[in-house]
XYZ file of C-alpha atoms in Angstrom:
332
model
C 112.145 -42.114 42.507
C 114.227 -41.241 45.587
C 117.169 -38.901 44.967
C 120.630 -39.436 46.435
C 123.431 -36.932 45.882
C 126.901 -38.340 45.129
C 129.493 -35.705 46.049
C 132.919 -36.170 44.449
C 135.714 -33.832 43.424
C 135.600 -32.572 39.864
C 138.893 -34.286 39.064
C 137.408 -37.646 40.157
C 134.584 -37.254 37.654
C 136.933 -36.258 34.829
C 139.471 -39.105 35.033
C 138.983 -42.624 33.713
C 139.799 -44.429 36.939
C 138.311 -45.841 40.136
C 136.078 -43.034 41.475
C 134.380 -42.303 38.145
C 133.927 -46.005 37.361
C 132.367 -46.408 40.817
C 130.075 -43.399 40.259
C 128.775 -44.711 36.939
C 128.277 -48.226 38.313
C 126.441 -46.927 41.390
C 124.181 -44.784 39.176
C 123.276 -47.821 37.046
C 122.685 -50.149 40.007
C 120.711 -47.517 41.951
C 118.465 -46.848 38.949
C 117.607 -50.567 38.847
C 116.677 -50.245 42.539
C 114.453 -47.174 41.998
C 116.993 -44.633 43.269
C 118.296 -41.687 41.212
C 121.943 -40.791 41.810
C 122.655 -37.096 41.189
C 126.337 -36.289 40.541
C 127.496 -33.236 42.492
C 130.943 -31.654 42.411
C 132.606 -28.267 42.865
C 133.092 -26.297 39.661
C 136.205 -24.598 41.007
C 139.488 -26.424 40.632
C 141.840 -25.723 43.507
C 144.614 -27.768 41.947
C 144.792 -30.286 39.129
C 147.611 -32.067 40.917
C 148.042 -33.722 44.292
C 149.488 -31.989 47.302
C 150.889 -28.725 46.018
C 151.513 -26.844 49.319
C 148.589 -24.560 50.083
C 146.376 -26.314 47.526
C 145.888 -29.702 49.164
C 142.600 -31.318 48.189
C 140.915 -31.089 51.602
C 141.480 -27.309 51.672
C 139.931 -27.164 48.224
C 136.881 -29.051 49.461
C 136.375 -26.540 52.282
C 136.377 -23.513 49.975
C 133.838 -25.206 47.679
C 131.077 -25.877 50.223
C 128.832 -23.078 48.940
C 128.840 -24.484 45.396
C 128.147 -28.015 46.602
C 125.322 -26.966 48.938
C 123.719 -24.864 46.187
C 123.566 -27.950 43.948
C 122.169 -30.135 46.753
C 119.442 -27.618 47.659
C 118.551 -26.975 44.005
C 117.848 -30.692 43.523
C 115.945 -30.979 46.846
C 118.284 -33.749 47.950
C 117.945 -35.068 51.500
C 120.401 -38.000 51.319
C 124.067 -37.582 50.376
C 126.975 -39.977 49.773
C 130.316 -38.133 49.804
C 133.533 -39.831 48.731
C 136.196 -37.575 50.239
C 136.700 -36.643 53.866
C 136.891 -32.921 53.049
C 133.099 -32.933 52.679
C 132.442 -34.433 56.134
C 131.018 -31.082 57.310
C 128.044 -31.626 54.996
C 126.460 -33.431 57.948
C 126.065 -29.989 59.576
C 123.704 -29.036 56.729
C 122.197 -32.342 55.570
C 120.897 -34.803 58.158
C 121.443 -37.986 56.132
C 125.095 -38.105 55.047
C 127.305 -41.137 54.614
C 131.019 -41.314 53.781
C 132.155 -43.706 51.055
C 135.939 -43.185 51.071
C 138.171 -43.570 48.016
C 141.065 -42.716 50.335
C 141.816 -43.305 54.002
C 144.062 -41.637 56.618
C 146.730 -44.342 56.607
C 150.381 -43.311 57.124
C 151.232 -44.887 53.750
C 149.182 -42.224 51.966
C 150.240 -38.666 51.163
C 148.277 -36.116 53.169
C 146.930 -38.564 55.718
C 147.493 -36.089 58.576
C 145.179 -33.629 56.847
C 142.436 -36.245 56.512
C 142.409 -37.236 60.185
C 140.473 -34.257 61.654
C 137.677 -34.814 59.123
C 137.420 -38.504 60.011
C 137.067 -37.634 63.690
C 133.522 -36.353 63.018
C 132.342 -39.125 60.648
C 129.423 -41.035 62.149
C 128.248 -43.244 59.255
C 130.239 -44.906 56.482
C 130.167 -47.416 53.658
C 133.534 -49.061 53.060
C 134.703 -51.613 50.505
C 136.476 -54.128 52.746
C 136.322 -55.707 56.193
C 139.846 -54.350 56.794
C 138.616 -50.755 56.373
C 135.624 -51.419 58.604
C 137.970 -52.582 61.367
C 140.285 -49.592 60.854
C 137.605 -46.904 60.812
C 136.114 -48.379 63.985
C 139.476 -48.857 65.731
C 140.951 -45.459 64.826
C 137.903 -43.194 64.780
C 135.205 -45.001 66.783
C 132.785 -45.174 63.820
C 130.489 -48.156 64.436
C 127.741 -47.558 61.858
C 129.638 -49.074 58.939
C 128.418 -51.132 55.960
C 130.811 -53.167 53.819
C 129.883 -53.094 50.111
C 132.499 -53.839 47.419
C 132.753 -51.925 44.153
C 131.541 -54.635 41.801
C 133.339 -55.242 38.518
C 131.384 -55.310 35.257
C 130.395 -58.960 34.825
C 129.323 -58.427 31.230
C 132.784 -57.169 30.232
C 134.509 -59.893 32.284
C 132.586 -62.500 30.275
C 132.819 -60.772 26.908
C 136.614 -60.361 26.904
C 137.704 -63.526 28.729
C 139.696 -65.821 26.432
C 142.805 -67.548 27.888
C 143.943 -68.446 24.349
C 144.876 -64.786 23.849
C 147.136 -64.563 26.904
C 150.692 -63.403 26.084
C 153.011 -65.326 28.425
C 155.557 -62.540 28.983
C 153.048 -59.697 29.358
C 152.889 -57.991 32.780
C 150.153 -55.436 33.521
C 150.180 -52.628 36.107
C 147.411 -50.034 36.512
C 147.821 -46.924 38.642
C 148.814 -43.273 38.850
C 152.128 -41.475 38.721
C 152.120 -40.962 42.478
C 154.823 -41.932 44.947
C 152.674 -44.362 46.919
C 151.757 -46.278 43.704
C 155.467 -46.946 42.999
C 155.606 -46.632 39.191
C 159.388 -46.311 39.622
C 159.516 -49.961 40.770
C 157.661 -51.145 37.675
C 160.035 -49.247 35.389
C 163.052 -50.713 37.201
C 161.577 -54.224 36.929
C 161.198 -53.741 33.170
C 164.782 -52.510 32.920
C 166.072 -55.628 34.683
C 163.802 -57.974 32.702
C 164.081 -56.991 29.025
C 162.380 -60.248 27.990
C 159.108 -59.065 29.557
C 156.506 -56.809 27.954
C 155.319 -54.436 30.678
C 152.114 -52.435 30.234
C 151.587 -49.437 32.532
C 148.074 -48.005 32.397
C 147.308 -44.558 33.880
C 143.804 -43.296 34.630
C 144.292 -39.714 33.467
C 145.755 -38.007 30.399
C 147.588 -35.607 32.746
C 150.109 -38.377 33.494
C 151.460 -38.198 29.916
C 153.356 -35.109 31.024
C 154.458 -36.318 34.444
C 155.808 -39.636 33.095
C 158.340 -37.734 30.978
C 160.581 -37.440 34.026
C 161.390 -41.176 33.867
C 163.899 -42.923 31.622
C 161.505 -45.519 30.240
C 162.904 -48.773 28.751
C 161.755 -49.971 25.311
C 159.824 -52.918 26.783
C 157.445 -50.614 28.705
C 154.202 -49.678 26.939
C 152.426 -46.635 28.401
C 148.636 -46.288 28.088
C 146.466 -43.403 29.315
C 142.758 -42.979 30.143
C 141.561 -46.255 28.635
C 137.864 -47.053 28.478
C 136.537 -49.989 30.497
C 136.326 -52.055 27.292
C 139.967 -51.280 26.495
C 141.025 -52.161 30.054
C 139.328 -55.566 29.953
C 140.651 -56.359 26.474
C 144.209 -55.513 27.545
C 143.771 -57.348 30.851
C 142.745 -60.502 29.018
C 146.020 -60.494 27.094
C 148.256 -60.199 30.184
C 149.566 -63.214 32.113
C 150.300 -61.381 35.384
C 148.683 -58.424 37.111
C 150.998 -56.653 39.560
C 149.977 -54.136 42.232
C 152.888 -52.629 44.202
C 151.083 -49.725 45.933
C 151.706 -48.893 49.579
C 147.985 -48.807 50.404
C 144.603 -49.172 48.692
C 141.078 -48.750 50.000
C 139.917 -51.465 47.587
C 142.140 -51.790 44.483
C 139.393 -52.066 41.876
C 141.763 -53.070 39.022
C 142.857 -56.044 41.149
C 139.267 -57.287 41.379
C 138.877 -56.891 37.606
C 142.169 -58.694 37.021
C 141.054 -61.586 39.234
C 137.750 -61.724 37.355
C 139.786 -62.067 34.153
C 141.744 -64.983 35.621
C 145.057 -63.150 35.952
C 147.781 -64.451 38.241
C 148.057 -61.760 40.925
C 151.137 -60.305 42.615
C 150.254 -57.886 45.399
C 151.625 -56.242 48.573
C 151.736 -57.964 51.960
C 149.848 -55.059 53.587
C 146.651 -56.284 55.331
C 144.538 -53.860 53.283
C 144.902 -56.440 50.462
C 143.624 -59.305 52.628
C 140.409 -59.599 50.607
C 142.462 -60.981 47.697
C 143.269 -64.420 49.037
C 142.648 -66.834 46.195
C 144.817 -69.716 44.982
C 146.889 -67.779 42.447
C 147.232 -64.523 44.389
C 150.720 -64.001 45.794
C 151.802 -61.418 48.387
C 155.272 -59.915 48.418
C 157.349 -56.818 49.066
C 160.062 -54.679 47.543
C 162.686 -57.360 48.252
C 160.977 -60.213 46.383
C 158.435 -58.679 43.986
C 160.600 -58.983 40.860
C 161.153 -62.673 41.569
C 157.446 -63.220 42.313
C 156.404 -61.530 39.062
C 158.831 -63.735 37.117
C 157.606 -66.884 38.884
C 153.999 -65.916 38.102
C 154.872 -65.310 34.446
C 156.497 -68.754 34.295
C 153.459 -70.572 35.764
C 152.247 -73.446 33.559
C 148.656 -72.127 33.443
C 147.397 -69.465 31.028
C 144.743 -68.191 33.451
C 143.458 -68.984 36.920
C 139.926 -70.371 37.008
C 140.171 -70.243 40.816
C 140.916 -66.491 40.871
C 138.095 -65.869 38.405
C 135.540 -67.782 40.465
C 136.695 -66.080 43.673
C 136.187 -62.645 42.095
C 132.706 -63.494 40.799
C 131.714 -64.772 44.256
C 133.111 -61.785 46.191
C 133.313 -58.668 43.988
C 130.822 -58.868 41.123
C 128.328 -56.116 40.335
C 125.637 -58.569 41.528
C 127.256 -58.580 44.993
C 127.453 -54.768 44.894
C 123.794 -54.479 43.847
C 122.639 -56.716 46.704
C 124.693 -54.635 49.157
C 123.147 -51.345 48.016
C 119.654 -52.852 47.878
C 119.896 -53.669 51.584
C 121.597 -50.358 52.409
C 119.059 -48.172 50.578
C 116.094 -50.058 52.076
C 117.353 -49.172 55.540
C 118.796 -45.672 54.914
C 116.146 -44.162 52.637
C 113.195 -45.371 54.681
């Protein structure tokens, strides 16, 4: 069995959100394709929180190279996928390295200036969307780029799907307590719409503390570090899924929400262009509250069109086919 190292930050492995879900799904899919994914991460924490001056994540990556290289050499790994730009210099030590970014140097994201120098030496990448492929080529001249989505779990999307259990006034948001995710907007929406039941789901337990700074209305239900089963069960019960982030590299919860037939409200930013189904509506800070209310008032319980679109574009079967082709080329 061929070995491939997957290098992620420790905090990405410890939280119940996108990067860890991706890592576990890739490990499962790769094993079916005869490839063993070895998880590799620094043991040292530089900071448990984002962007404390002097402790920014990319600086933390740089001071952890010895630990990461020790793990790679110990396992005799010759092929590495790294998910954060701070580990771009691995290509100086390991010939076969490919970037799979969970973040991107876009001005909408905190710390994007710090990411840019690392991206200037990337030569091979896997990205989740055609938008990112265009951007990484246009901004950094990277032309060796594969587009492979993070596939949602089809088994869970079938197991938990039941439109009869949809609660008409239930709005679901999934994210982090970070400025670019705009949790403040969701809380304000709930305050102005007391008839709605608004669920806010956070990927890490650490957000229990940070959310205490908000005055949270009674109609907001906070959830932390849910399992995938809990996410899909909750998703099934919601009428509307709302994403109001400034930028996403993929927005995995949006793909899962579409697979569960949710009516989608999302940003107008072109990074969300891959969500273009019949009941997927783009807006902005000026009209989001109205869009969410219109979506909640729609006469349908669930969107069969959104569900089919997701299965065609973002399923784990699509992801598996993408990695099958990629590994055949890269590992041989």
